[in-house]
mmCIF file of C-alpha atoms and ligand atoms in Angstrom:
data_model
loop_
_atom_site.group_PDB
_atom_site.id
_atom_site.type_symbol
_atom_site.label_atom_id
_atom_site.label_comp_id
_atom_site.label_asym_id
_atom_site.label_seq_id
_atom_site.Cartn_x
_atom_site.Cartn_y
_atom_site.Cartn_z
ATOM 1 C CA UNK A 1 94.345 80.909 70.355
ATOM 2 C CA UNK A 2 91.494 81.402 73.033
ATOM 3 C CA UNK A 3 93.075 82.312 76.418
ATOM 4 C CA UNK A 4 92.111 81.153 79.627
ATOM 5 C CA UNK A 5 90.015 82.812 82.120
ATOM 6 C CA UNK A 6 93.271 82.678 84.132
ATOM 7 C CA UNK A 7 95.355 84.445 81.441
ATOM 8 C CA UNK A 8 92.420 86.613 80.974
ATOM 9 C CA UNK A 9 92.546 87.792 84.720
ATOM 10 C CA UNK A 10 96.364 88.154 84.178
ATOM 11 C CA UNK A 11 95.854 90.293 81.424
ATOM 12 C CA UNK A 12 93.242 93.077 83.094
ATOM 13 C CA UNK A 13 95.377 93.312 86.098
ATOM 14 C CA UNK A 14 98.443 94.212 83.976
ATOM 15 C CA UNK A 15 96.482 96.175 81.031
ATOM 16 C CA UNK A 16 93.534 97.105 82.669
ATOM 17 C CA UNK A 17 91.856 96.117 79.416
ATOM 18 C CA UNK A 18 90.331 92.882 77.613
ATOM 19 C CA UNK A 19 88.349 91.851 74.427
ATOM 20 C CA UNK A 20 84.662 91.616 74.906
ATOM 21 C CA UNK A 21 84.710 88.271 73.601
ATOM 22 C CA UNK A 22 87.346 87.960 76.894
ATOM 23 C CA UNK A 23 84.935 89.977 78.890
ATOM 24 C CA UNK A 24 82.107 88.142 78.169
ATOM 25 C CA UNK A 25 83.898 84.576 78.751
ATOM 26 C CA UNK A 26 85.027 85.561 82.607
ATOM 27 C CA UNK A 27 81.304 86.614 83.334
ATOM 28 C CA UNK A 28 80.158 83.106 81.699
ATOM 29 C CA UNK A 29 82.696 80.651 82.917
ATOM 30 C CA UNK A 30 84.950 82.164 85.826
ATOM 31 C CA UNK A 31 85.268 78.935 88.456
ATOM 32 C CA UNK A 32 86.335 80.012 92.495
ATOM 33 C CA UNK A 33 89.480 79.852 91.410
ATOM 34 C CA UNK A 34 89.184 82.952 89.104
ATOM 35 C CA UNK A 35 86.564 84.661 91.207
ATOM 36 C CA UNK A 36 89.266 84.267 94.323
ATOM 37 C CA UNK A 37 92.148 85.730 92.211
ATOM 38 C CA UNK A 38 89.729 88.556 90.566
ATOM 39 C CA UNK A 39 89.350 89.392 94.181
ATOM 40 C CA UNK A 40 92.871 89.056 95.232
ATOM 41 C CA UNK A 41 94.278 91.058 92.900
ATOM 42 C CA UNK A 42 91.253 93.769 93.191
ATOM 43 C CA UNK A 43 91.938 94.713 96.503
ATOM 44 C CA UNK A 44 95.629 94.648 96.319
ATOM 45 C CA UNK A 45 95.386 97.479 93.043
ATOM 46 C CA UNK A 46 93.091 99.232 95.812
ATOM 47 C CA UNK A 47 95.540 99.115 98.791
ATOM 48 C CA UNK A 48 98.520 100.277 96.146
ATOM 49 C CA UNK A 49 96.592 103.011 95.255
ATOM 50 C CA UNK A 50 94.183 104.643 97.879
ATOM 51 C CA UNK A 51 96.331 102.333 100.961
ATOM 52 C CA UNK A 52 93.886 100.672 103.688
ATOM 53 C CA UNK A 53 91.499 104.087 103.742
ATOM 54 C CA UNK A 54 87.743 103.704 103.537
ATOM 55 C CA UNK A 55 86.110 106.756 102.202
ATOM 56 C CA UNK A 56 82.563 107.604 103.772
ATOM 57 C CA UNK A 57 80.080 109.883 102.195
ATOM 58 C CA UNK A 58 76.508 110.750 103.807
ATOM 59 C CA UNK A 59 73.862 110.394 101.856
ATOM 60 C CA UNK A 60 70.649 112.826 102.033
ATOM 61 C CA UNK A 61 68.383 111.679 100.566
ATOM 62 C CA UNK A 62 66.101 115.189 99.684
ATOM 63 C CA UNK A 63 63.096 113.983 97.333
ATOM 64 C CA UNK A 64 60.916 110.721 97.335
ATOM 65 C CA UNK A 65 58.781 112.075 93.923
ATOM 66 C CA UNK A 66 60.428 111.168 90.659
ATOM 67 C CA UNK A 67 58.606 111.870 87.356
ATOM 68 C CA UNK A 68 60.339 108.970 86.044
ATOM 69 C CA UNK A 69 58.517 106.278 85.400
ATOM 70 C CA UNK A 70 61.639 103.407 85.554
ATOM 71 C CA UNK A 71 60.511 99.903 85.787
ATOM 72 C CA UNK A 72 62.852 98.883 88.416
ATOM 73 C CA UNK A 73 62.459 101.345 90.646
ATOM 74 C CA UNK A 74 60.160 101.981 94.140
ATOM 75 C CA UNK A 75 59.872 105.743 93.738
ATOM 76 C CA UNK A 76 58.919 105.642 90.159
ATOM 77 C CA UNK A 77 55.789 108.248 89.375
ATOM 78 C CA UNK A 78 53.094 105.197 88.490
ATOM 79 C CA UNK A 79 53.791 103.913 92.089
ATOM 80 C CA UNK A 80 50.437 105.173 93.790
ATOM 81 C CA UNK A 81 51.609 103.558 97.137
ATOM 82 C CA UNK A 82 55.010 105.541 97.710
ATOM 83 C CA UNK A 83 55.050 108.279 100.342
ATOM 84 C CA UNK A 84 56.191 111.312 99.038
ATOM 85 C CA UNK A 85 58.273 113.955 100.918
ATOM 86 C CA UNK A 86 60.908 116.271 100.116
ATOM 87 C CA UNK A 87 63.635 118.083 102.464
ATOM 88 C CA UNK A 88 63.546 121.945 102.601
ATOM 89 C CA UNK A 89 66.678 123.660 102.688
ATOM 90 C CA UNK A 90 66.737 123.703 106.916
ATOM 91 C CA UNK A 91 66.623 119.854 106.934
ATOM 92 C CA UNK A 92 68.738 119.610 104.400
ATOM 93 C CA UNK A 93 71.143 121.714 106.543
ATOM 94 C CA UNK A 94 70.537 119.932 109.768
ATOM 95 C CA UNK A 95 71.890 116.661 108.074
ATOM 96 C CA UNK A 96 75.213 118.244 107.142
ATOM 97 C CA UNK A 97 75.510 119.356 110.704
ATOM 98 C CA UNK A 98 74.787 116.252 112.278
ATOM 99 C CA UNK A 99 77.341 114.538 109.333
ATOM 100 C CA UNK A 100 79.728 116.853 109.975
ATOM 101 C CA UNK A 101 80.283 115.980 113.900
ATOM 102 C CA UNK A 102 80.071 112.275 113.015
ATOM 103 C CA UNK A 103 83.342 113.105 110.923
ATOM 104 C CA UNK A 104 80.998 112.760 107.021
ATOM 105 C CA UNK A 105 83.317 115.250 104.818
ATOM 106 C CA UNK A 106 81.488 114.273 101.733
ATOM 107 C CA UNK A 107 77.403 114.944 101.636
ATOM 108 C CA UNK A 108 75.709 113.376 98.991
ATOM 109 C CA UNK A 109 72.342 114.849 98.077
ATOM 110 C CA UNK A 110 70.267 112.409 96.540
ATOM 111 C CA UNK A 111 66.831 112.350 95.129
ATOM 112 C CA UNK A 112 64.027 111.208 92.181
ATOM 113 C CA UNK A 113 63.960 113.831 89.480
ATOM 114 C CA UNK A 114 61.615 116.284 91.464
ATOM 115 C CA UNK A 115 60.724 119.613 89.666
ATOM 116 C CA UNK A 116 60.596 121.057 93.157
ATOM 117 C CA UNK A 117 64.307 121.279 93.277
ATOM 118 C CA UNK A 118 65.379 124.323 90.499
ATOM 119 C CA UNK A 119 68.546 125.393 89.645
ATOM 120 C CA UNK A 120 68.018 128.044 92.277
ATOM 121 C CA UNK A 121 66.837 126.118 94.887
ATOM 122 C CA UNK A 122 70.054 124.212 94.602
ATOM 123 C CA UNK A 123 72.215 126.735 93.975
ATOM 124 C CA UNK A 124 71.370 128.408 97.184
ATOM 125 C CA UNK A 125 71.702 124.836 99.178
ATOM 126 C CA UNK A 126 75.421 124.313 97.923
ATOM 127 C CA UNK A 127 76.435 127.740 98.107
ATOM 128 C CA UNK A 128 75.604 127.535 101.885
ATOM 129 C CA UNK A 129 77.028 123.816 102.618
ATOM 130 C CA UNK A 130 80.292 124.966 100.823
ATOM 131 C CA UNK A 131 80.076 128.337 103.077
ATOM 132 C CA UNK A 132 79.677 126.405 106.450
ATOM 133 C CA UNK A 133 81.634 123.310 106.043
ATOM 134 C CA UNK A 134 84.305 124.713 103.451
ATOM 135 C CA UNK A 135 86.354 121.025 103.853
ATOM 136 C CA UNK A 136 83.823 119.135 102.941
ATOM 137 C CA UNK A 137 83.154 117.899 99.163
ATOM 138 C CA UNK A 138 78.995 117.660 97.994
ATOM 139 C CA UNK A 139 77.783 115.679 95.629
ATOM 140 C CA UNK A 140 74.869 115.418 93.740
ATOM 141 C CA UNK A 141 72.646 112.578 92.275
ATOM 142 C CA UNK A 142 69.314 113.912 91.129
ATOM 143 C CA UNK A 143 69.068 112.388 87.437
ATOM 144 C CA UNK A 144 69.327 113.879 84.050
ATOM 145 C CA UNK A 145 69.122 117.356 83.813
ATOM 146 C CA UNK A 146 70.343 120.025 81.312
ATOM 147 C CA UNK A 147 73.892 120.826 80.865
ATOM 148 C CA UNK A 148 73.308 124.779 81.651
ATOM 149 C CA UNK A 149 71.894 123.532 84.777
ATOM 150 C CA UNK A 150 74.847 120.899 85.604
ATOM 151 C CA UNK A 151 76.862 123.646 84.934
ATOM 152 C CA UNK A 152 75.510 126.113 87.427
ATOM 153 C CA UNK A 153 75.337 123.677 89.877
ATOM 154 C CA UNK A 154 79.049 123.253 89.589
ATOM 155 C CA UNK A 155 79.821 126.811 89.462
ATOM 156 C CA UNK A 156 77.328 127.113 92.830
ATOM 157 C CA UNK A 157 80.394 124.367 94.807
ATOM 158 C CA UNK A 158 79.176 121.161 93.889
ATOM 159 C CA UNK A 159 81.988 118.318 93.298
ATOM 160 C CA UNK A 160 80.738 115.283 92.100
ATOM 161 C CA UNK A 161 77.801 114.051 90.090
ATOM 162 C CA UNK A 162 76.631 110.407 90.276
ATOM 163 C CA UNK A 163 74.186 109.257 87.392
ATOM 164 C CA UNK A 164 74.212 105.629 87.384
ATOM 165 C CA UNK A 165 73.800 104.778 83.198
ATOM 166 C CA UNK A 166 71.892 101.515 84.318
ATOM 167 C CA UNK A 167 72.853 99.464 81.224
ATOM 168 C CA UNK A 168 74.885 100.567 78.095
ATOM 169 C CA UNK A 169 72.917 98.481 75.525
ATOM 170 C CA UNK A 170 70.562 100.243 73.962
ATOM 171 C CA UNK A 171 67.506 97.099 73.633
ATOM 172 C CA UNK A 172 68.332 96.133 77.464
ATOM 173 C CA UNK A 173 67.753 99.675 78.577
ATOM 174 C CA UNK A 174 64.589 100.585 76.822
ATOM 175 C CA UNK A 175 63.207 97.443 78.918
ATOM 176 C CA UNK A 176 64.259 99.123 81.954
ATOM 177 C CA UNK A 177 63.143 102.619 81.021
ATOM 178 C CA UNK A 178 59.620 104.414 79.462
ATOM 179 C CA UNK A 179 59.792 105.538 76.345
ATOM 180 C CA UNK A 180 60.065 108.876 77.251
ATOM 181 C CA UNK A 181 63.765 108.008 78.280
ATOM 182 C CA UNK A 182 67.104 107.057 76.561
ATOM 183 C CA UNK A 183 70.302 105.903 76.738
ATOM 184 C CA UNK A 184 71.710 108.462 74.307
ATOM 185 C CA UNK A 185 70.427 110.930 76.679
ATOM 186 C CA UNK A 186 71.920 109.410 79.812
ATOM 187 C CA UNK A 187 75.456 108.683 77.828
ATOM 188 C CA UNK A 188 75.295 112.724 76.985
ATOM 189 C CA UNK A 189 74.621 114.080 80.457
ATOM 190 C CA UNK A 190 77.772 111.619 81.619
ATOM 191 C CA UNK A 191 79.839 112.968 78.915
ATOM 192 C CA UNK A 192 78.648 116.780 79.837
ATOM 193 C CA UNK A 193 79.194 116.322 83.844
ATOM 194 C CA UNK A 194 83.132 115.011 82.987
ATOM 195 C CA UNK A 195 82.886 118.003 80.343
ATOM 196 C CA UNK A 196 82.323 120.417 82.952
ATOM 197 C CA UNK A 197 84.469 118.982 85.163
ATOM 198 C CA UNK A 198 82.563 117.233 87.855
ATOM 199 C CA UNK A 199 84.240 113.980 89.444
ATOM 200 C CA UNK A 200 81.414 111.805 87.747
ATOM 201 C CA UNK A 201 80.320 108.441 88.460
ATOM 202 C CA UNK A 202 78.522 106.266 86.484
ATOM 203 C CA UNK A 203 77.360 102.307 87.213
ATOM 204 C CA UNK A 204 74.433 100.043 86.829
ATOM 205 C CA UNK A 205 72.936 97.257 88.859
ATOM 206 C CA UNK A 206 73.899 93.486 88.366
ATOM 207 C CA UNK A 207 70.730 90.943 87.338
ATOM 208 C CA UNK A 208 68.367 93.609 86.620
ATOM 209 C CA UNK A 209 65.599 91.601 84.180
ATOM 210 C CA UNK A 210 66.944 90.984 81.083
ATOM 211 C CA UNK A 211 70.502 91.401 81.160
ATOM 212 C CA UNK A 212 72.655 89.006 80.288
ATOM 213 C CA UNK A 213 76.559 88.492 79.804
ATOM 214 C CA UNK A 214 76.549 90.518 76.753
ATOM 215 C CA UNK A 215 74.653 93.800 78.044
ATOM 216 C CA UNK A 216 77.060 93.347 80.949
ATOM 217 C CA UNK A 217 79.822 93.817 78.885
ATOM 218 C CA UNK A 218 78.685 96.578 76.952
ATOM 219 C CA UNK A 219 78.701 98.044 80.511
ATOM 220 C CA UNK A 220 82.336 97.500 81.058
ATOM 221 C CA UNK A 221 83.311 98.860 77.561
ATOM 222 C CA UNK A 222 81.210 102.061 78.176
ATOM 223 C CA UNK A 223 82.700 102.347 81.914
ATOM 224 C CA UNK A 224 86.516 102.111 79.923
ATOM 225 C CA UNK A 225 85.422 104.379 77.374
ATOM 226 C CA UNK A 226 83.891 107.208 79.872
ATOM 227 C CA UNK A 227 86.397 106.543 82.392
ATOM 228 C CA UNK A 228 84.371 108.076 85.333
ATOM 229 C CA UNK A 229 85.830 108.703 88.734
ATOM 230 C CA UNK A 230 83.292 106.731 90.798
ATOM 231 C CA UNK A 231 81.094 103.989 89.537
ATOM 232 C CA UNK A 232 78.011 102.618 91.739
ATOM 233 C CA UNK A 233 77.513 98.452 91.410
ATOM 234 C CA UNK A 234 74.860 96.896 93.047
ATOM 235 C CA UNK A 235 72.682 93.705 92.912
ATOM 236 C CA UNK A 236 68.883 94.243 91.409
ATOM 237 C CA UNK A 237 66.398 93.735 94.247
ATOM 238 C CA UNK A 238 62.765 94.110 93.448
ATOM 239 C CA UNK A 239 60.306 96.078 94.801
ATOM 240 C CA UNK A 240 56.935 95.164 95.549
ATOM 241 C CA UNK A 241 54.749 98.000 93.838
ATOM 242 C CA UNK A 242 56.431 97.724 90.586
ATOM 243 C CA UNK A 243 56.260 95.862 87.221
ATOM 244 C CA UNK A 244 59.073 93.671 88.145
ATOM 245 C CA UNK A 245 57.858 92.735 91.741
ATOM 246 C CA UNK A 246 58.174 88.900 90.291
ATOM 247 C CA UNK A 247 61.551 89.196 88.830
ATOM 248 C CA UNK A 248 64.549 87.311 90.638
ATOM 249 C CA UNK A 249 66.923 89.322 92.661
ATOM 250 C CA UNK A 250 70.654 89.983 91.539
ATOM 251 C CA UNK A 251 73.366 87.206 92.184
ATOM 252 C CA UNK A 252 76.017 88.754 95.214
ATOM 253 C CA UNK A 253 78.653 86.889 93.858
ATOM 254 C CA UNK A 254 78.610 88.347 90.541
ATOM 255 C CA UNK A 255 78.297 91.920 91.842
ATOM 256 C CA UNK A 256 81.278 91.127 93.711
ATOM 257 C CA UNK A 257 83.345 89.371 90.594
ATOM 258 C CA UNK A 258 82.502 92.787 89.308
ATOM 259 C CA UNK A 259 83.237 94.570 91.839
ATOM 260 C CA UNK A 260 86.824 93.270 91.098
ATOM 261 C CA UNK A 261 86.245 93.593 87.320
ATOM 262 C CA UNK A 262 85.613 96.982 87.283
ATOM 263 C CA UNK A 263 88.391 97.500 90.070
ATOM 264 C CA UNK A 264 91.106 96.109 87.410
ATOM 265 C CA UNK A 265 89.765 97.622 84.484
ATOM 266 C CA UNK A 266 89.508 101.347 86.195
ATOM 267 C CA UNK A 267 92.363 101.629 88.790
ATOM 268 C CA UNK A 268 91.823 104.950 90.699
ATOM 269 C CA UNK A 269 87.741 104.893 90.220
ATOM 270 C CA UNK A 270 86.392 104.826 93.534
ATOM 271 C CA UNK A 271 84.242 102.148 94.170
ATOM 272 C CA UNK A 272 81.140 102.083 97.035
ATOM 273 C CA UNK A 273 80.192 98.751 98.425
ATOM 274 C CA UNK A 274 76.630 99.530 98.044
ATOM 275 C CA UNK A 275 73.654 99.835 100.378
ATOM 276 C CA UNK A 276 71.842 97.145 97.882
ATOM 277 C CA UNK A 277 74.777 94.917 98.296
ATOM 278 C CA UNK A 278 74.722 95.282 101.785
ATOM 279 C CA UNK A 279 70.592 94.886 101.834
ATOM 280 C CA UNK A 280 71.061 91.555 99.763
ATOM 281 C CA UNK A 281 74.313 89.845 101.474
ATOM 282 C CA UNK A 282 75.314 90.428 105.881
ATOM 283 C CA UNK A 283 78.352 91.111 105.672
ATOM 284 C CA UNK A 284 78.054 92.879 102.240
ATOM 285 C CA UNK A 285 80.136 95.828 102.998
ATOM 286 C CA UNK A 286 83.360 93.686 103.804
ATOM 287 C CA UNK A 287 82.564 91.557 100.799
ATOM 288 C CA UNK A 288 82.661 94.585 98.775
ATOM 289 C CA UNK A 289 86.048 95.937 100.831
ATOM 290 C CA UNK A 290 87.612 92.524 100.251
ATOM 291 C CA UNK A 291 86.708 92.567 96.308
ATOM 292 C CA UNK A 292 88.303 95.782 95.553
ATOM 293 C CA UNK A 293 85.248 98.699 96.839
ATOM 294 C CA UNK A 294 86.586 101.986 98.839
ATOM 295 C CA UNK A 295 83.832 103.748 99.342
ATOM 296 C CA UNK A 296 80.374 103.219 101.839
ATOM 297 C CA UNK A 297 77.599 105.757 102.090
ATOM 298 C CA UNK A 298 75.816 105.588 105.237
ATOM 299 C CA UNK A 299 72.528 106.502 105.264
ATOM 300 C CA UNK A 300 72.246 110.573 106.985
ATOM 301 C CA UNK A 301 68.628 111.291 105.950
ATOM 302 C CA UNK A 302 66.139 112.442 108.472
ATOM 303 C CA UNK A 303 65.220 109.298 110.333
ATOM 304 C CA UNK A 304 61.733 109.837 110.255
ATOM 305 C CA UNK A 305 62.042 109.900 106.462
ATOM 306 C CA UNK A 306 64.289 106.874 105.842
ATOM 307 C CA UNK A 307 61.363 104.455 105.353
ATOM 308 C CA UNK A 308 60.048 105.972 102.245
ATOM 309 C CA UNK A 309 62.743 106.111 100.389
ATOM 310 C CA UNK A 310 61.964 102.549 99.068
ATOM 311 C CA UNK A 311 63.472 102.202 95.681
ATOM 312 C CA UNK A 312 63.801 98.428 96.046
ATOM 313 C CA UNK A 313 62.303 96.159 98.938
ATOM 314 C CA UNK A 314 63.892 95.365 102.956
ATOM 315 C CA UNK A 315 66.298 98.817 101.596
ATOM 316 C CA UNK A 316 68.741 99.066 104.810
ATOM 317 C CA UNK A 317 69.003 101.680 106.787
ATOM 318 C CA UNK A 318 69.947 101.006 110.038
ATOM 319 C CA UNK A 319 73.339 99.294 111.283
ATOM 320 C CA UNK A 320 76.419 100.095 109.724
ATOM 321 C CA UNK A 321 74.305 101.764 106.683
ATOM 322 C CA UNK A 322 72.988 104.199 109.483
ATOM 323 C CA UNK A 323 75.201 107.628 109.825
ATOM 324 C CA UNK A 324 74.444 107.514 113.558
ATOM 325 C CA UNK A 325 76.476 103.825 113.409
ATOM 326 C CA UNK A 326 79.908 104.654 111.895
ATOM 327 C CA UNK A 327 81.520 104.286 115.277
ATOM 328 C CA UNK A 328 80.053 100.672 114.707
ATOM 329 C CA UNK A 329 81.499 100.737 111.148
ATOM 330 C CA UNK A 330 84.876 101.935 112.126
ATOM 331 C CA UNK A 331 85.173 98.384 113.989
ATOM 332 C CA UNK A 332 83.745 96.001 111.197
ATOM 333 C CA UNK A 333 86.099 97.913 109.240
ATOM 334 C CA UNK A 334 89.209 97.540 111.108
ATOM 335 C CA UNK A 335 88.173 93.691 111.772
ATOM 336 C CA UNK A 336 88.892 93.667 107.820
ATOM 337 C CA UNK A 337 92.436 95.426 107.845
ATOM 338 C CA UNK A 338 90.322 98.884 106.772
ATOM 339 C CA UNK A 339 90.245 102.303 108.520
ATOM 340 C CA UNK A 340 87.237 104.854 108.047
ATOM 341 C CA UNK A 341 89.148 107.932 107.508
ATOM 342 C CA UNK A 342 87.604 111.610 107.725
ATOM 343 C CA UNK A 343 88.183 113.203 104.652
ATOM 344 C CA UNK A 344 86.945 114.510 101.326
ATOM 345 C CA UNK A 345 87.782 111.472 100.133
ATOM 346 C CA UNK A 346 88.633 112.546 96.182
ATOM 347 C CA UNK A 347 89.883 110.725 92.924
ATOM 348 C CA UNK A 348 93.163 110.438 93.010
ATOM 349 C CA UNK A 349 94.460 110.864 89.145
HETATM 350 N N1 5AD B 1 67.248 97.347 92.939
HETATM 351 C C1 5AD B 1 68.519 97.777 93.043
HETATM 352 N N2 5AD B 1 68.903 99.030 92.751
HETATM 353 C C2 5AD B 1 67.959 99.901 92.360
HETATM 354 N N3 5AD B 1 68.032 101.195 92.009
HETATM 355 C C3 5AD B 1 66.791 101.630 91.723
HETATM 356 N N4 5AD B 1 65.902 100.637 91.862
HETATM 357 C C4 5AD B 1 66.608 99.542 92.254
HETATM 358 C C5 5AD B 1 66.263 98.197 92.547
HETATM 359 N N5 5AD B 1 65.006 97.760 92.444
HETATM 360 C C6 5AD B 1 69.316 101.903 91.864
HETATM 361 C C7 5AD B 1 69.445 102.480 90.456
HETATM 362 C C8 5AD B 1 69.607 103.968 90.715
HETATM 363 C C9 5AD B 1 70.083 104.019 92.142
HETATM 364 C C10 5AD B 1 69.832 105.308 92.847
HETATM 365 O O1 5AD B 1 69.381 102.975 92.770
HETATM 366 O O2 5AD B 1 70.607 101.942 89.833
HETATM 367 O O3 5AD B 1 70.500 104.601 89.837
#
């Protein structure tokens, strides 16, 4: 007997766990009913488990040069019209002190896979973050690299690790990716960073070209099966200067109905209301509050620098997505039922 996408619902919120044929139904058919109760019940798993807190992380972003070549994305190596820069250790610094006093206890370095930053380089970066601002957590997101170097990054202070997997079916991502890259290689670096003991996060973006309600649930059955801490859900947008500049952009609503999805399926996974939900929908950060997201990552890279890191078009960076702004955040926040707190912010198991 086939159930409904109400008993389907019903089902993930008690089991945290449905039948791709289930899966794949909800993402096909769910009416406003479902999305409404998806989101209902989302945000009441989040409140019973984390309360009313709103994590905040700032995010550095320390390299605009990537020698990836993905399809999707702004930065990508083939793009002759990106601006290139990269942080040094000082400015890198100067963030986390200007985070710090705006109450960030979580610094997110972020970049394109730039050869510039070594092991060493790193190394030396966390070692002093962690040795100025011992309270705070860092993570990284800085692509694949090898699991000797994940590992001395770890044993350098570094927390968390976020390496969005992009799409667990193996034909949808070699449309997204060169040649040169691979899913079994992305799946293996996840697998290594939880290995080693990182608070990982995984995630992929919702109506990138060719997906469909199929690769989407190969996504949630990899996300159950790697269980990551944090998982990072946004809508496609395109960008200009790359092969999909003609593609359509990602559907809000269904980032959000995932939002809730991957809420249910993963209880304690902390969930960021994205910057490219927030780019795509006003409002998108209390959207992604209200359908079961925890986590926001204002933006605390140099502001001079902000601009060029454009992986996707109109990218957001001022307003509540600005560091400078969380005073201004606090308030859309609390206009929601949701406090900004100052803290590390981690998984709670
Ligand atoms: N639209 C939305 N998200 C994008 N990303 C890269 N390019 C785009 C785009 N065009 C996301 C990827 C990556 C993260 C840092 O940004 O999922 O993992």
């Amino acid at each position: 007997m086939t159930m409904t996408n109400y008993e389907i619902i019903q089902k993930l919120a008690k089991k945290h766990n449905a039948e791709k044929e289930e899966f794949i139904r909800l993402l096909t058919s769910a009416d406003e009913a479902d999305f409404e109760l998806l989101g209902r019940l989302a945000r009441k798993l989040t409140l019973k488990i984390y309360g009313n807190k709103i994590f905040i992380r700032g995010l550095i972003e320390i390299s605009s040069y990537c020698k990836n070549d993905c399809l999707y994305c702004g930065i990508r190596r083939s793009n002759k019209n990106a601006v290139r820069y990269r942080l040094d250790k000082e400015q890198i610094l100067q963030c986390c002190n200007k985070g710090y006093k705006l109450g960030f206890r979580t610094f997110v370095m972020q970049g394109g896979e730039d050869k510039f930053f070594t092991d060493d380089y790193l190394c030396d970066v966390i070692k002093e973050i962690k040795k100025r601002y011992p309270d705070c957590a860092v993570t990284l997101s800085l692509g694949e690299r090898g699991e000797e170097s994940f590992k001395r990054l770890y044993a350098a202070g570094a927390d968390r690790y976020l390496l969005r997997h992009e799409t667990a079916d193996n034909e949808h991502y070699k449309k997204l990716h060169p040649q040169s890259m691979s899913l079994a290689n992305r799946k293996k670096c996840l697998f290594d960073l939880k290995k080693i003991g990182y608070q990982t996060g995984a995630g992929f973006m919702v109506g990138s070209p060719y997906q469909t309600a199929q690769t989407l649930c190969e996504d949630l059955l990899f996300l159950k099966e790697l269980n990551p801490q944090m998982c990072g859900i946004g809508p496609f947008i395109p960008h200009h200067d790359t092969p999909f500049a003609d593609k359509s952009k990602g559907s809000t609503r269904l980032t959000l109905m995932l939002l809730s999805i991957v809420r249910l399926l993963l209880p304690n996974v902390l969930l960021p209301a994205t910057t490219a939900l927030a780019t795509a929908q006003a409002n998108g950060h209390k959207e992604g509050v209200l359908h079961g997201a925890n986590v926001i990552m204002p933006n605390l890279s140099p502001l001079e620098h902000r601009k060029d890191y454009s992986l996707y078009d109109n990218k957001i960076s001022t307003g509540d997505e600005a560091a400078e702004s969380v005073e201004h955040l606090k308030k859309s926040m609390k206009s929601v039922g949701y406090e900004v707190v100052t803290d590390r912010g981690d998984y709670k198991s």
